Coordinates of C-alpha atoms in Angstrom, one line a residue:
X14 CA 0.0 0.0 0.0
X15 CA 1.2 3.7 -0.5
X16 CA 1.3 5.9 2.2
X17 CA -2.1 7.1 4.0
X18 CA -2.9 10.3 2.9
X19 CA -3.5 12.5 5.9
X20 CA -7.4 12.9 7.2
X21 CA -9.0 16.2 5.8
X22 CA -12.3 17.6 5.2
X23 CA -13.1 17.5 1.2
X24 CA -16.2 18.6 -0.9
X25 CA -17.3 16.1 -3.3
X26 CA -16.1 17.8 -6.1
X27 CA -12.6 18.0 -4.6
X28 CA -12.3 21.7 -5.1
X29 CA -12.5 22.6 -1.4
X30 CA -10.0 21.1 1.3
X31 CA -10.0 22.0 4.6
X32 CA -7.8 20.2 8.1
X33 CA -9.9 18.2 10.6
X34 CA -8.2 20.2 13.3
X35 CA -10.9 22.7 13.0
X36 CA -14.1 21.0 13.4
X37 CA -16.5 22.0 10.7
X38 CA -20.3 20.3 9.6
X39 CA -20.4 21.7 6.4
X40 CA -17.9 23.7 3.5
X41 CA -17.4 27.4 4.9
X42 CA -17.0 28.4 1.5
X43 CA -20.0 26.8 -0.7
X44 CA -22.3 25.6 1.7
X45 CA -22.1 22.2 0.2
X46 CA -21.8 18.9 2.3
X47 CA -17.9 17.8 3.3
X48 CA -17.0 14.1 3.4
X49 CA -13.7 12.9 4.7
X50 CA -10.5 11.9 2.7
X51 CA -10.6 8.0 2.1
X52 CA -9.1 5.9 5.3
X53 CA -6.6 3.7 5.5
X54 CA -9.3 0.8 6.0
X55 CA -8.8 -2.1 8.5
X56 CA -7.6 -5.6 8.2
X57 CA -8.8 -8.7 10.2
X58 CA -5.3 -8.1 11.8
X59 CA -5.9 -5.0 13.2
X60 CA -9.0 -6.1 14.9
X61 CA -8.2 -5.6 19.1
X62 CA -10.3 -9.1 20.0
X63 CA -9.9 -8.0 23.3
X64 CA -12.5 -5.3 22.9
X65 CA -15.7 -5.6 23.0
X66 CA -17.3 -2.5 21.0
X67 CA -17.1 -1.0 18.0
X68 CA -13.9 0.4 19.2
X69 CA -12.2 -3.2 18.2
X70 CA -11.7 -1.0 15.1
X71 CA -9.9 1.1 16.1
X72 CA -7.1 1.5 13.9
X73 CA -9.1 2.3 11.1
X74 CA -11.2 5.0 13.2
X75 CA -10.0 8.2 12.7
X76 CA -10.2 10.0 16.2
X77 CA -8.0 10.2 19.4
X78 CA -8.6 7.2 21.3
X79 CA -8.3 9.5 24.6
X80 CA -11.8 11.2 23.8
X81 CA -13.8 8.2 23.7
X82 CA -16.5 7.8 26.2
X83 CA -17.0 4.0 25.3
X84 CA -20.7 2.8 26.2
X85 CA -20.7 -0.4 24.9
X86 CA -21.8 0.5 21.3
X87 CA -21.3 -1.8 18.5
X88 CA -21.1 -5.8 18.6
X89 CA -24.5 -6.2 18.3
X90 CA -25.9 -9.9 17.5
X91 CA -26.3 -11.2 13.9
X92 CA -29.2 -13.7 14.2
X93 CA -31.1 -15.5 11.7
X94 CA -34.8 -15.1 10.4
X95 CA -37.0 -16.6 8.5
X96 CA -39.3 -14.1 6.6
X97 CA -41.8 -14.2 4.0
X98 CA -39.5 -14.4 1.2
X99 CA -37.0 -16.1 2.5
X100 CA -34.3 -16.8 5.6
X101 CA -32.2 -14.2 6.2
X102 CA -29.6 -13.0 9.1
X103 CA -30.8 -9.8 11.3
X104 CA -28.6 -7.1 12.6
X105 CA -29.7 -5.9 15.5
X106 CA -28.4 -2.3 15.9
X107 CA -31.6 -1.9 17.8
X108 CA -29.6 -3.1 20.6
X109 CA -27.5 0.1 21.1
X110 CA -27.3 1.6 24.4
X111 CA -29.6 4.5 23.4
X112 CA -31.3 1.8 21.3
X113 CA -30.6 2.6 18.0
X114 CA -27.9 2.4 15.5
X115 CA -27.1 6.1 15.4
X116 CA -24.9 5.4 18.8
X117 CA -22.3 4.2 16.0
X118 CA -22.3 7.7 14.3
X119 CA -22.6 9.2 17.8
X120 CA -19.6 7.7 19.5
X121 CA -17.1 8.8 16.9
X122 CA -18.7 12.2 16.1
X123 CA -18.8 13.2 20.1
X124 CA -15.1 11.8 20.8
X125 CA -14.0 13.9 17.7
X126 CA -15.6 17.0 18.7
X127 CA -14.6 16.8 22.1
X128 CA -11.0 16.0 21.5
X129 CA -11.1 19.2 19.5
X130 CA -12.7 21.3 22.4
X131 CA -16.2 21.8 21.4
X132 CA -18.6 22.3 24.8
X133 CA -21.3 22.9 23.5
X134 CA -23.7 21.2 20.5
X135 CA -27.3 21.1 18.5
X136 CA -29.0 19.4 16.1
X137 CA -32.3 18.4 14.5
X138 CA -34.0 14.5 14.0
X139 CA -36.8 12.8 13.7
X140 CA -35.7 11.0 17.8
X141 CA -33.1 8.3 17.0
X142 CA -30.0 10.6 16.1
X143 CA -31.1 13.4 19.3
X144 CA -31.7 10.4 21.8
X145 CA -27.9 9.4 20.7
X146 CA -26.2 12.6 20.8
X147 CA -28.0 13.3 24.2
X148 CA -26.5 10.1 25.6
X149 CA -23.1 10.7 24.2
X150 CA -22.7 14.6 24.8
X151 CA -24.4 13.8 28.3
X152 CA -21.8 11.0 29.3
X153 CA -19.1 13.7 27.3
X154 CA -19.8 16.4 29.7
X155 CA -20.8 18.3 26.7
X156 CA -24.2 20.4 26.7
X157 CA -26.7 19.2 24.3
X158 CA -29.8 20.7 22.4
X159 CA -32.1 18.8 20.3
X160 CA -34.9 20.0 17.7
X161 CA -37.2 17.4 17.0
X162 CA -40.4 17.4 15.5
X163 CA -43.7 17.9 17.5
X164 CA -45.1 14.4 17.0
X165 CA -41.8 12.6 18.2
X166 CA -43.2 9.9 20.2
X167 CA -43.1 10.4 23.8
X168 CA -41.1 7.5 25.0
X169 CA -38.4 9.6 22.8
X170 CA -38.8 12.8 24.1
X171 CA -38.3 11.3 27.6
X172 CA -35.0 9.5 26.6
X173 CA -34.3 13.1 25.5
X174 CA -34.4 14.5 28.6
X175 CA -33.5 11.7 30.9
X176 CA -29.7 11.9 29.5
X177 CA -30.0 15.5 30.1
X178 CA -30.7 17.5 26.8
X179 CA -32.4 20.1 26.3
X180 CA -35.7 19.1 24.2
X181 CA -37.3 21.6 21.6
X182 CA -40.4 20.4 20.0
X183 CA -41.0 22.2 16.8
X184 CA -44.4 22.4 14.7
X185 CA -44.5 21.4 11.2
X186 CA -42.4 19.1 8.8
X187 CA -39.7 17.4 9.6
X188 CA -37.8 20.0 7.0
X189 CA -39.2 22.6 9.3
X190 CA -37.4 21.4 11.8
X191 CA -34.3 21.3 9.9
X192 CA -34.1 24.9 8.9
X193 CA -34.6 26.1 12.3
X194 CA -31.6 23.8 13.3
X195 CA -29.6 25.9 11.0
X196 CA -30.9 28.9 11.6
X197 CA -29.0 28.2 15.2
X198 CA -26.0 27.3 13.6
X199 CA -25.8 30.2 12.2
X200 CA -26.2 31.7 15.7
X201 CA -23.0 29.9 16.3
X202 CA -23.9 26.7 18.5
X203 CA -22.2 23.8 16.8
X204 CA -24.3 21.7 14.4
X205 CA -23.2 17.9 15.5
X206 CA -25.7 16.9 12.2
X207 CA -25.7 12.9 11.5
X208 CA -26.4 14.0 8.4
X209 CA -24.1 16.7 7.5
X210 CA -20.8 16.0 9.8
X211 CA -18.6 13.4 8.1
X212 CA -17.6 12.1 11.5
X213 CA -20.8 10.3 11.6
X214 CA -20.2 8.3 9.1
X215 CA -16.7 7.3 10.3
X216 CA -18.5 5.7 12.8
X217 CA -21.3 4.2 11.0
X218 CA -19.1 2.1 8.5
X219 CA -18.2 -0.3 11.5
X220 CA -21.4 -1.9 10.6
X221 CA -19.7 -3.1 7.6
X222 CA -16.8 -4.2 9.1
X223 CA -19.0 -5.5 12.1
X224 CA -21.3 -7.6 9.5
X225 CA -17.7 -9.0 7.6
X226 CA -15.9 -10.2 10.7
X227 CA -19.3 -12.0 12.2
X228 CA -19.7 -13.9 8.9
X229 CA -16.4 -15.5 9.2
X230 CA -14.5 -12.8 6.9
X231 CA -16.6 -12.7 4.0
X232 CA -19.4 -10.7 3.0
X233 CA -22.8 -11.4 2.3
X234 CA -24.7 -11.0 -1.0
X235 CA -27.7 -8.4 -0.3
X236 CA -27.5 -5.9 2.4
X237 CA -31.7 -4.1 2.9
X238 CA -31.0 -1.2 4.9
X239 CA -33.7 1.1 6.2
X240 CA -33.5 4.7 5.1
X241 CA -34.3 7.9 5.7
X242 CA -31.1 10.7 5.7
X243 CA -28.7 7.6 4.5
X244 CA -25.9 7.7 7.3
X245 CA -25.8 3.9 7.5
X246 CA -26.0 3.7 3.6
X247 CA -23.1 5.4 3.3
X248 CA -21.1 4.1 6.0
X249 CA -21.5 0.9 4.6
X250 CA -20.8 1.3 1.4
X251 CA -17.2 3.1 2.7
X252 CA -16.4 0.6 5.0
X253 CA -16.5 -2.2 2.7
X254 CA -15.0 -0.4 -0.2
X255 CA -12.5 0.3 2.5
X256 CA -12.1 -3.7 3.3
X257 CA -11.8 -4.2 -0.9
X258 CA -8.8 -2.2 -1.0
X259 CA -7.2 -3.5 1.5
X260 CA -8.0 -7.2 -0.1
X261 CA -10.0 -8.5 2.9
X262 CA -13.0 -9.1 0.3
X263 CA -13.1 -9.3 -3.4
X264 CA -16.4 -7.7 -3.8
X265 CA -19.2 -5.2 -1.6
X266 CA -21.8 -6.5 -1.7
X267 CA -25.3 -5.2 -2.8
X268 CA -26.9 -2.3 -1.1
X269 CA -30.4 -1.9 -0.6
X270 CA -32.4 1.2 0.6
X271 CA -36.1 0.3 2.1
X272 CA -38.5 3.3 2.6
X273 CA -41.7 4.2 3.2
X274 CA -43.6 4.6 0.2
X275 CA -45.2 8.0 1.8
X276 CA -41.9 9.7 2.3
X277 CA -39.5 7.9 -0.4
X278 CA -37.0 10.5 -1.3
X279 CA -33.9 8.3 -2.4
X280 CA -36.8 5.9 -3.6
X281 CA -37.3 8.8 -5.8
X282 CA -34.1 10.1 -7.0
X283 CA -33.3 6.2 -7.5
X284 CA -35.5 5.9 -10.0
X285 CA -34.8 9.2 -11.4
X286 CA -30.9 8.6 -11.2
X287 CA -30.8 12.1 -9.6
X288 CA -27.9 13.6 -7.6
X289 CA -29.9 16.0 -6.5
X290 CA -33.3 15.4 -4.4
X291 CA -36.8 15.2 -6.6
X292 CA -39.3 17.0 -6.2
X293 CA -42.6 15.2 -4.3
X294 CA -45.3 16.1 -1.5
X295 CA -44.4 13.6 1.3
X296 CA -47.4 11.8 3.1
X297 CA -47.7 11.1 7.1
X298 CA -46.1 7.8 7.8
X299 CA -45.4 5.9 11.4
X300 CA -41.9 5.4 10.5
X301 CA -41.5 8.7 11.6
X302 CA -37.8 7.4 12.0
X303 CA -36.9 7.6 8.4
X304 CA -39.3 10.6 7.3
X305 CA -36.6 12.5 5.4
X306 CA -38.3 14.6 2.6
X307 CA -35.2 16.1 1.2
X308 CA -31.7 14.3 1.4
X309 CA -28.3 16.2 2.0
X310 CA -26.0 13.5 -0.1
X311 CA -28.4 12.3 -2.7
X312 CA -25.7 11.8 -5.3
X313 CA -23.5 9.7 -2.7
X314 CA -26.9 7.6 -1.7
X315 CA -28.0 6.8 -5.0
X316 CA -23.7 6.1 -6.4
X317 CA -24.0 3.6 -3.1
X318 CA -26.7 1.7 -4.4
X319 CA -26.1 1.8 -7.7
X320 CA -22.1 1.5 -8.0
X321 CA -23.0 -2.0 -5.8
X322 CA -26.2 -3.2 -8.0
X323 CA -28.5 -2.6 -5.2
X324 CA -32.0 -0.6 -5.6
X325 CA -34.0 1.0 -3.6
X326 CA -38.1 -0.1 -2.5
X327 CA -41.0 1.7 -1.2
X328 CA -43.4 0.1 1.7
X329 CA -47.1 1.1 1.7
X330 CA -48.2 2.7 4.9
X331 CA -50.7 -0.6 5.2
X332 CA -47.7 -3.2 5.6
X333 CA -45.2 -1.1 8.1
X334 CA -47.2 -2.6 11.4
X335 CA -48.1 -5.4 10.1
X336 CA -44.4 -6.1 9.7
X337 CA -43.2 -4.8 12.9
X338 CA -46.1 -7.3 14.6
X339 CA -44.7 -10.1 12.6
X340 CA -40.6 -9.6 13.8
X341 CA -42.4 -9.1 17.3
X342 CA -43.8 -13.0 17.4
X343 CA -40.5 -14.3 16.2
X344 CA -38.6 -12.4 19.2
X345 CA -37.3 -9.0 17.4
X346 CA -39.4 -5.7 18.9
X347 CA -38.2 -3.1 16.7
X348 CA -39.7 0.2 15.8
X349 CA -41.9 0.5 12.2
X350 CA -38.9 3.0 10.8
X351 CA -36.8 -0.2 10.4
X352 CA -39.2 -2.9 10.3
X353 CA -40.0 -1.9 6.6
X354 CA -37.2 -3.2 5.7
X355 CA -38.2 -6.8 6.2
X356 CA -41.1 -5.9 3.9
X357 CA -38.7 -4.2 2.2
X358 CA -36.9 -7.9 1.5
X359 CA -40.0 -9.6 0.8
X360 CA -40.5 -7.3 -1.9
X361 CA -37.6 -7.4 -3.5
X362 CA -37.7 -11.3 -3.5
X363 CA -41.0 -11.0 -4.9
X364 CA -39.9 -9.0 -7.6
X365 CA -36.7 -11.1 -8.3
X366 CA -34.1 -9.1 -7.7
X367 CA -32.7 -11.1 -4.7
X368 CA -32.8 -14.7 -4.9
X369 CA -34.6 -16.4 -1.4
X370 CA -31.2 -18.4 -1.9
X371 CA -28.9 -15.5 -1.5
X372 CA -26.9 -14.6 1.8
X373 CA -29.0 -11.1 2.9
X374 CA -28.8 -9.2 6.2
X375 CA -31.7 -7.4 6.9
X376 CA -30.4 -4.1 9.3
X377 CA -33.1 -3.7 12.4
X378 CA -32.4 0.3 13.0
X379 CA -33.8 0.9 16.2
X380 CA -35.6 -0.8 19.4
X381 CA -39.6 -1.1 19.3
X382 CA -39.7 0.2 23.3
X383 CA -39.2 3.8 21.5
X384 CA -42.1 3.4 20.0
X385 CA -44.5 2.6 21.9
X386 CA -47.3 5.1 21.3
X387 CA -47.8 3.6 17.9
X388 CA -47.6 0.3 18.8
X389 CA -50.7 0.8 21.6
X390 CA -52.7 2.6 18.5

């Protein structure tokens, strides 16, 4: 291998470069989304056995290890399933300690930011991604505010709290909530967005390298991932590229994005082959989870799926619960933002475009206690 080229902030286009020593969510010149230089990626080597987290990656994590407030994230079980279409293995990332798989963003984005001295941080979500950075910044010593939409589910909004954020419930869209997030950016409180800062994503691609080392070094054939802003899209799709060149696998493996068919944006451009969002009137949906109307890295989302053969599928509204009442009886409570996605398979078997036969992991996003109010209605 050539030498690792040293971590910086880039914009897609490669025209803007800036150093990670100053933490930044988003290019101070253009406005556009920054991702991070490629990594040095991770072999089965540099794996520390001895840990039991995500952190067992360390080496190819790019943060200092002495900012880490370590909760137990990551190492999450890998079970199989059999659905409608067909068996397939189930990643529980549901089983995070803030119970959902944003804790893998969260760890590496909080331990960056407060390695680089930042005391103080916001954002906006739809509950999974403000429950996480609540936990983290909380355990950080870091004060937190989170902007969340009015209807968040209560069990939410009191995980929120309980870890010591400050909760703001805003009216409207869940794109109404976003702009008043960056309307306090600009007020200068840091943004620490899942979906804008790069960091995030460093974290998130240990679920590729999580799903490799549990299935014995190789990879699987499909990967159906619920989505709504596409963090764990992405991450995977960097961490295995990452594993490819370093010759760990010969291939990634296909990428899948499963939606609601009410608020489908990367269903949309998909189909479109967009790199810019489409367009569309989004509906109410209970998988309030993955309600993103307007993407920030639409062309990265749809190069991941297509660069990888994958697709993407819209669920109706009428078979999210349905679906999260059938992983229920088999032992799996998840929330309906993720258990499309096991529709989300069954379509896509139905359809031919994975084979019942083929290896698939089905991701489980978050845990079904957060949702409670929807599953009493």
């Amino acid at each position: 291998m050539s030498a690792p080229e040293l971590t910086a902030y880039v914009t897609r286009d490669g025209a803007h470069r800036y150093p990670v020593d100053t933490p930044i969510w988003r290019c101070p010149e253009t406005g556009a989304p920054v991702n991070l230089t490629e990594g040095e990626g991770l072999s089965r080597d540099d794996i520390d056995m001895a840990e039991r987290s995500l952190w067992r990656y360390a080496a190819a994590i790019r943060v200092d290890k002495a900012s880490r407030v370590p909760l137990g994230e990551g190492c999450t079980p890998l079970i199989p399933m059999a659905l409608e279409g067909g068996n397939v293995r189930l990643k529980l990332e549901s089983l995070m300690p803030s119970g959902s798989f944003k804790d893998r963003g969260m760890a590496v984005l909080v331990a960056y930011l407060k390695a680089h001295g930042i005391s103080e941080v916001m954002l906006d979500s739809s509950g999974n991604a403000a429950g996480s950075l609540a936990c983290y910044a909380g355990a950080s010593g870091i004060k937190c505010t989170v902007l969340v939409p009015a209807r968040t589910s209560a069990a939410k909004v009191a995980q929120m709290r309980a870890y010591g954020a400050v909760v703001e419930l805003v009216e409207g869209t869940r794109q109404d909530v976003a702009a008043k997030a960056l309307k306090l950016a600009e007020a200068g409180v840091f943004y620490a967005s899942h979906n804008w800062q790069p960091f995030f994503i460093e974290g998130t691609k240990t679920l590729a390298y999580e799903i490799w080392e549990q299935s014995g070094f190789t990879v699987p054939d499909n990967i159906v991932i619920p989505v709504g802003y596409g963090s764990n899209l992405l991450g995977c799709r960097i961490g295995f590229d990452e594993l490819k060149r370093r010759g760990e696998i010969d291939r990634v493996p296909r990428l899948f994005a499963a939606q609601p068919a009410n608020v489908g944006a990367l269903v949309r451009a998909f189909a479109a082959n967009a790199d810019t969002p489409v367009d569309f009137t989004p509906q109410p949906t209970i998988a309030e989870g993955v309600a993103a109307a307007k993407l920030v890295r639409t062309a990265e989302c749809v190069a991941a799926l297509r660069d990888t053969g994958g697709g993407a599928v819209a669920v109706a509204e009428e078979k999210i619960l349905p679906a999260v009442r059938m992983l229920a009886s088999k032992g799996a409570l998840v929330e309906p933002s993720c258990a499309l996605a096991a529709t989300g398979y069954d379509q896509l078997v139905a359809d031919g475009t994975i084979s019942p036969d083929q290896d698939t992991v089905v991701v489980m996003t978050g845990n079904g206690l957060k949702s409670l109010d929807a599953l009493m209605e």
